[in-house]
XYZ file of C-alpha atoms in Angstrom:
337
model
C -220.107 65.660 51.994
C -221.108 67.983 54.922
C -224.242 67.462 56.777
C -226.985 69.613 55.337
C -227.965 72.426 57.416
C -231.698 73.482 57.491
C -232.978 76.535 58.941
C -236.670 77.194 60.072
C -238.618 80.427 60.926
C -241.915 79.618 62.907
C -244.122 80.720 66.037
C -242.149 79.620 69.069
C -245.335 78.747 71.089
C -244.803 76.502 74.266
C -247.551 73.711 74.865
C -249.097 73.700 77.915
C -250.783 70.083 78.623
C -252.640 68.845 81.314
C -255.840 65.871 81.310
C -259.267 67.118 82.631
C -262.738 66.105 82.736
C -265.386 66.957 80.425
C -267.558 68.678 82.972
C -264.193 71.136 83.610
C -264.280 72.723 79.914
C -268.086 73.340 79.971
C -267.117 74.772 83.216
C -264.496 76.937 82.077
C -266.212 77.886 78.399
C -264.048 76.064 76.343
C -265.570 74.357 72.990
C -264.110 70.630 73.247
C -261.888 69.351 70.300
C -260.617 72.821 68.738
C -258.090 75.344 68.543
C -258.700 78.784 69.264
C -256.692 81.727 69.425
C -257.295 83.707 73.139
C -256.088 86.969 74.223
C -253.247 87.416 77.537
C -256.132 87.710 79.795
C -258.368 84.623 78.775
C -254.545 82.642 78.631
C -253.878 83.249 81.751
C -256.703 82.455 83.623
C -256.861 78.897 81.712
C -253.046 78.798 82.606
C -254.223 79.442 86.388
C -257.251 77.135 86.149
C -255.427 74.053 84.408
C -252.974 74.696 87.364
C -255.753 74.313 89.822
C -257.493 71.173 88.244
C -257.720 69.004 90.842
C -259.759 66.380 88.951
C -256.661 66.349 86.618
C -253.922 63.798 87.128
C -251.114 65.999 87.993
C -248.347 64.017 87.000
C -249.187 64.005 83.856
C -249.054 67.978 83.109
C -245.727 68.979 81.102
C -244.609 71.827 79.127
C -243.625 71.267 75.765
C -241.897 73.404 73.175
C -244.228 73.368 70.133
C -245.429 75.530 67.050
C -245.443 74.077 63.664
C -242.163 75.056 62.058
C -240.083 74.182 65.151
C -242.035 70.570 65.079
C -240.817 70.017 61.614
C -237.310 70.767 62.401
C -236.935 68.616 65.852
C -238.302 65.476 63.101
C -235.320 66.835 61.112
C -232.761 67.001 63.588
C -234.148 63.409 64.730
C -232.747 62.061 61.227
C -229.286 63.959 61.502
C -229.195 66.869 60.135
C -228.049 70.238 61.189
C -230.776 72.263 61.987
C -231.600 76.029 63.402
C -234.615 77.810 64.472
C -235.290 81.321 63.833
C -238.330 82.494 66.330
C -238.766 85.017 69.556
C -239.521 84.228 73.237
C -239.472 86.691 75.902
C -237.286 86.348 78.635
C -239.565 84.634 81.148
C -239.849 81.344 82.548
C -241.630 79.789 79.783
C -239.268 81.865 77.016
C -236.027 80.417 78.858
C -237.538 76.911 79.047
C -238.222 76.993 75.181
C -235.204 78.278 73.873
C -233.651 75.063 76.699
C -235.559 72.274 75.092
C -234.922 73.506 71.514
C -231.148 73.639 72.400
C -231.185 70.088 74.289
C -233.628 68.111 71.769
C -230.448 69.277 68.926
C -232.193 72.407 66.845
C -230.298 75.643 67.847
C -232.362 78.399 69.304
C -231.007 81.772 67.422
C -232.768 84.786 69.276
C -231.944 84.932 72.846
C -234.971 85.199 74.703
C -235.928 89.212 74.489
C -235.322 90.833 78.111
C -237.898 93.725 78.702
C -240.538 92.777 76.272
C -244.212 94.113 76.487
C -245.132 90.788 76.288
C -244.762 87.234 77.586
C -243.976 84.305 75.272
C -246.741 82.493 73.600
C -248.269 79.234 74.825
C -251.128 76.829 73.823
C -253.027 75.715 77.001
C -253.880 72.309 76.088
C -257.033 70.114 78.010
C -256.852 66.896 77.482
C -260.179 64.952 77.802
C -259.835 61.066 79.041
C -261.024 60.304 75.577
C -257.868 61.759 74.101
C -259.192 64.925 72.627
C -257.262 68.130 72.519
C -259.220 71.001 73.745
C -256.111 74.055 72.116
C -256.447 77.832 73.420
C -253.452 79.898 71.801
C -251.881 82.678 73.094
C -249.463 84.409 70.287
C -248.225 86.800 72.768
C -244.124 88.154 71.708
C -243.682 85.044 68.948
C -246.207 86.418 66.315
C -243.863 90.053 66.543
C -240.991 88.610 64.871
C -239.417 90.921 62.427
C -236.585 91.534 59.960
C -234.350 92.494 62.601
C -234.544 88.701 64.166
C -232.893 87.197 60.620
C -228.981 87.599 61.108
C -227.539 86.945 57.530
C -224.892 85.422 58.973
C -226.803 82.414 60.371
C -227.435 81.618 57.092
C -223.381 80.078 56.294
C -223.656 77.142 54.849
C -227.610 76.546 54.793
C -228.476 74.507 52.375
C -232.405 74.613 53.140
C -235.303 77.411 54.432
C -238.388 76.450 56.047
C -240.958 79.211 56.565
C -244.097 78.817 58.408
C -247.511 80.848 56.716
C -248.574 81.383 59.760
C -246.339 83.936 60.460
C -247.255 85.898 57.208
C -250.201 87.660 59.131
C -248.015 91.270 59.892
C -245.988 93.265 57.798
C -242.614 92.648 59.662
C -243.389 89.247 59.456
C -243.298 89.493 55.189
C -240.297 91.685 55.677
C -238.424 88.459 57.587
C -239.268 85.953 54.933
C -238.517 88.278 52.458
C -234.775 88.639 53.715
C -234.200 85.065 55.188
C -235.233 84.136 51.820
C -232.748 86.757 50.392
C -230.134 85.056 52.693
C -230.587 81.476 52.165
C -229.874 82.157 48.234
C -226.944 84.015 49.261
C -225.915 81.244 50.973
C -226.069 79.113 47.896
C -229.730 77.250 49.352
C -233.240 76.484 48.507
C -236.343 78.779 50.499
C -239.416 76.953 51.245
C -242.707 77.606 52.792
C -245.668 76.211 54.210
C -249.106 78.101 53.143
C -250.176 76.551 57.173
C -253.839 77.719 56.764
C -256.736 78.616 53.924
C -257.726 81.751 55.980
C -254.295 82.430 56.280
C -254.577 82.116 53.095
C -257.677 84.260 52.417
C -256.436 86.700 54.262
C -252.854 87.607 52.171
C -253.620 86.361 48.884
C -251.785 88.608 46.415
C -248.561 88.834 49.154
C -248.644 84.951 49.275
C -248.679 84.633 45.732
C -245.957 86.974 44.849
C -243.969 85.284 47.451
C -244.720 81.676 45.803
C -243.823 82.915 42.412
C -240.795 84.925 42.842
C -238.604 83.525 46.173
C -240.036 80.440 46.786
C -237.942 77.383 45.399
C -240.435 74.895 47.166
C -243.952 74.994 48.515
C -246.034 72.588 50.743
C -249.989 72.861 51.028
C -252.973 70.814 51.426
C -255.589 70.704 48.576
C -258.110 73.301 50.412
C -254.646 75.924 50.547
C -254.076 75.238 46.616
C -257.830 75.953 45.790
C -257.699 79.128 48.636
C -254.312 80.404 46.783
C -255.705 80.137 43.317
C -259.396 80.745 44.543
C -260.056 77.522 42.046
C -262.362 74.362 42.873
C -260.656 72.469 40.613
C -257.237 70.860 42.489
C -255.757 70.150 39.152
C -255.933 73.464 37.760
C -254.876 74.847 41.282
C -251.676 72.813 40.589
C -251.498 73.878 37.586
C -251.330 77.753 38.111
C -249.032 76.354 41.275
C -246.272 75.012 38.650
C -246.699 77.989 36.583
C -244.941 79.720 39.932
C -242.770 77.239 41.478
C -240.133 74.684 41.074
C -241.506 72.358 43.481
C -244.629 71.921 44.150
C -246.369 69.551 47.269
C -250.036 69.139 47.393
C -250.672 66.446 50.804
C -254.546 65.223 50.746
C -255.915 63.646 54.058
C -256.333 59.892 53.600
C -255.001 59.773 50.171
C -251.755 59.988 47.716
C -249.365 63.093 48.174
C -248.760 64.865 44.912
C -245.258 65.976 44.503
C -244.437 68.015 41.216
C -240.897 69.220 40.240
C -239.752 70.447 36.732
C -242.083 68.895 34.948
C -241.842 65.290 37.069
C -244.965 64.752 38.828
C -245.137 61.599 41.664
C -248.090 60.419 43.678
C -247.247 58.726 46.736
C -249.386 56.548 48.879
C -250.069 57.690 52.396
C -249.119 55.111 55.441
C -252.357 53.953 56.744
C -252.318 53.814 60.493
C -254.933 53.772 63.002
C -254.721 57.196 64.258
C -254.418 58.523 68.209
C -253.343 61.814 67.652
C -253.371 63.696 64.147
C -251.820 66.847 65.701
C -248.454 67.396 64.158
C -248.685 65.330 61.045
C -248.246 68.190 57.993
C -245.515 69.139 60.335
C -243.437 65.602 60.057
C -244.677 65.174 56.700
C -242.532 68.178 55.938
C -239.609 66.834 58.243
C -239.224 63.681 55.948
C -240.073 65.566 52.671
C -237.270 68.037 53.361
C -235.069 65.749 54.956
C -235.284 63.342 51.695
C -235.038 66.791 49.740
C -232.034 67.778 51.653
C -230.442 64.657 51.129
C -230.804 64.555 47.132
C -233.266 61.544 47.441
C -236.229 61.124 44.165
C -238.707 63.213 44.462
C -241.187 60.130 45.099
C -238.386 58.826 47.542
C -238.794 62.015 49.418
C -242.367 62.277 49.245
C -242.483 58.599 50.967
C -240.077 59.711 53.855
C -242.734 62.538 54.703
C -245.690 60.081 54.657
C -244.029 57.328 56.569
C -243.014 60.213 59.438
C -246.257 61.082 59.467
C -247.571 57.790 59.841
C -245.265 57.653 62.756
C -246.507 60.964 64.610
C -250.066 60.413 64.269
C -249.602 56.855 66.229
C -249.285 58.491 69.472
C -249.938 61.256 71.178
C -247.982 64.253 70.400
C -246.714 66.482 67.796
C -243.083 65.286 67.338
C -241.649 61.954 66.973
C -241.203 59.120 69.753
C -239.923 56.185 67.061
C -236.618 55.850 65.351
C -238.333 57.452 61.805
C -234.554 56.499 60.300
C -235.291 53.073 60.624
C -238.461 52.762 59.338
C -236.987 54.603 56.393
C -234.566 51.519 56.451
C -236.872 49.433 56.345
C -238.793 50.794 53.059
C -235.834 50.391 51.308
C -235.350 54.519 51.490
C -231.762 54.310 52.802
């Protein structure tokens, strides 16, 4: 049997990290412990100011290639399977050293990095505060443009798997991409999947998200407070309920307790992987990796739904979005392979 090929269409949003004092983000206006989404101007000036932090401990600064989608699929490539990423960069220095890292940590990088654009590629200038708090300032710049026009059908050969990231449902042309990708990946014989990513994402698209759950949508993944937003419902179990009525496969994850997986009338509940935690960034993203992965791979659904909690237990042990363990062998371990 062929490896199975998974394809992922996410923000391609480099993250820019660098430790700091406290006294530097009152200093430069930044509220401690958040994300935030800045415009060009604001980005680069914290992009200039984090580079001219001397109370920071230079060495430790890197650039990392981030944004939820493309998280998910470097925890997917990490357990062997083929894997592509659909996004846009600009052809700049942080663009080319994206589209590098995707390529050399296994996930290939589609779009060439866009030559010309009106704007740079996006970035999260990330403070880090000795007490391990992530002070996030986003920049969306070129990534948040993608369009129909970025989704070649032909990348689509042999994919057995979509994984779309809600985030990027915020613009018209970004609908119109999921729409066709989706369109492609059943072409292509596979299953489209997305991640509803936000509640105000949510809030904002309602009717589009839920047209897109009930008609293309083979598989979704959200946390309880994206059910309720989706079905405007306080209720989880009716939220789940109306979510069935849509979709195949439903995946409800609930910090601190049991996932709920539901597929064709099978429902499991899987225990999360208590760990102390260092760094909860990136865990609905390696959840995913190990859900789809044990998806992918024609595992139970409860089998798969373990995968994606162990993987997360794994991510939010350190610091950092994507995996530093051998996630395969911890799946060993379990029993899960």
């Amino acid at each position: 049997m062929s490896t199975p090929y998974v394809i992922g269409i996410g923000n391609a949003v480099m993250d820019i990290i660098a430790p700091t004092e406290d006294a530097r983000l009152e200093a430069l206006g930044i509220t401690k412990g958040i994300m935030q989404l800045v415009d060009r101007e604001r980005s680069e000036y914290l992009m200039a100011a984090q580079a001219d932090d001397h109370s920071a401990r230079r060495d430790q600064a890197r650039m990392v290639a981030g944004g939820s989608v493309a998280n998910t699929l470097a925890g997917i490539g990490g357990l062997g399977l083929r894997t592509a990423f659909i996004g846009c960069v600009a052809d700049d220095e942080i663009g080319q050293l994206y589209a590098s890292q995707t390529e050399g940590a296994g996930t290939r990088f589609v779009n060439a990095p866009v030559a010309g654009a009106g704007l740079p590629s996006s970035r999260t200038i990330i403070f880090v505060t000795p007490d391990g708090e992530r002070s996030m300032n986003t920049y969306l710049g070129i990534s948040a443009e993608l369009g129909p026009e970025e989704v070649a059908p032909e990348v689509f050969d042999g994919a057995g798997w979509l994984f779309l990231e809600g985030y990027l449902f915020d613009k018209d042309k970004g609908k119109a991409a999921f729409l066709k990708a989706a369109e492609c990946c059943h072409a292509a014989g596979g299953k489209a999947g997305i991640a509803l990513s936000d509640p105000f994402c949510v809030d904002r698209h309602r009717e589009d998200f839920r047209r897109l759950v009930a008609g293309p949508m083979d598989y979704v993944i959200g946390n309880v407070h994206e059910w309720q937003a989706l079905y405007q419902v306080e209720d989880l179990d009716e939220a789940l309920r109306l979510a069935v009525a849509d979709c195949g496969t439903v995946i409800c994850t609930r910090s601190g307790d049991d996932a709920i997986l539901i597929r064709d009338g099978e429902r499991a509940c899987v225990p999360v992987q208590r760990v102390v935690p260092v760094d909860a960034t990136g865990a609905g993203d390696q959840f995913a990796a190990g859900l789809i992965y044990g998806l992918a791979t024609g595992r139970p659904l409860d089998v798969a739904g373990r995968m994606g909690c162990i993987a997360a237990s794994e991510v939010i042990g350190h610091v950092g979005a994507r995996p530093q363990g051998d996630i395969l062998a911890r799946f060993r371990a379990e029993g899960l392979v």
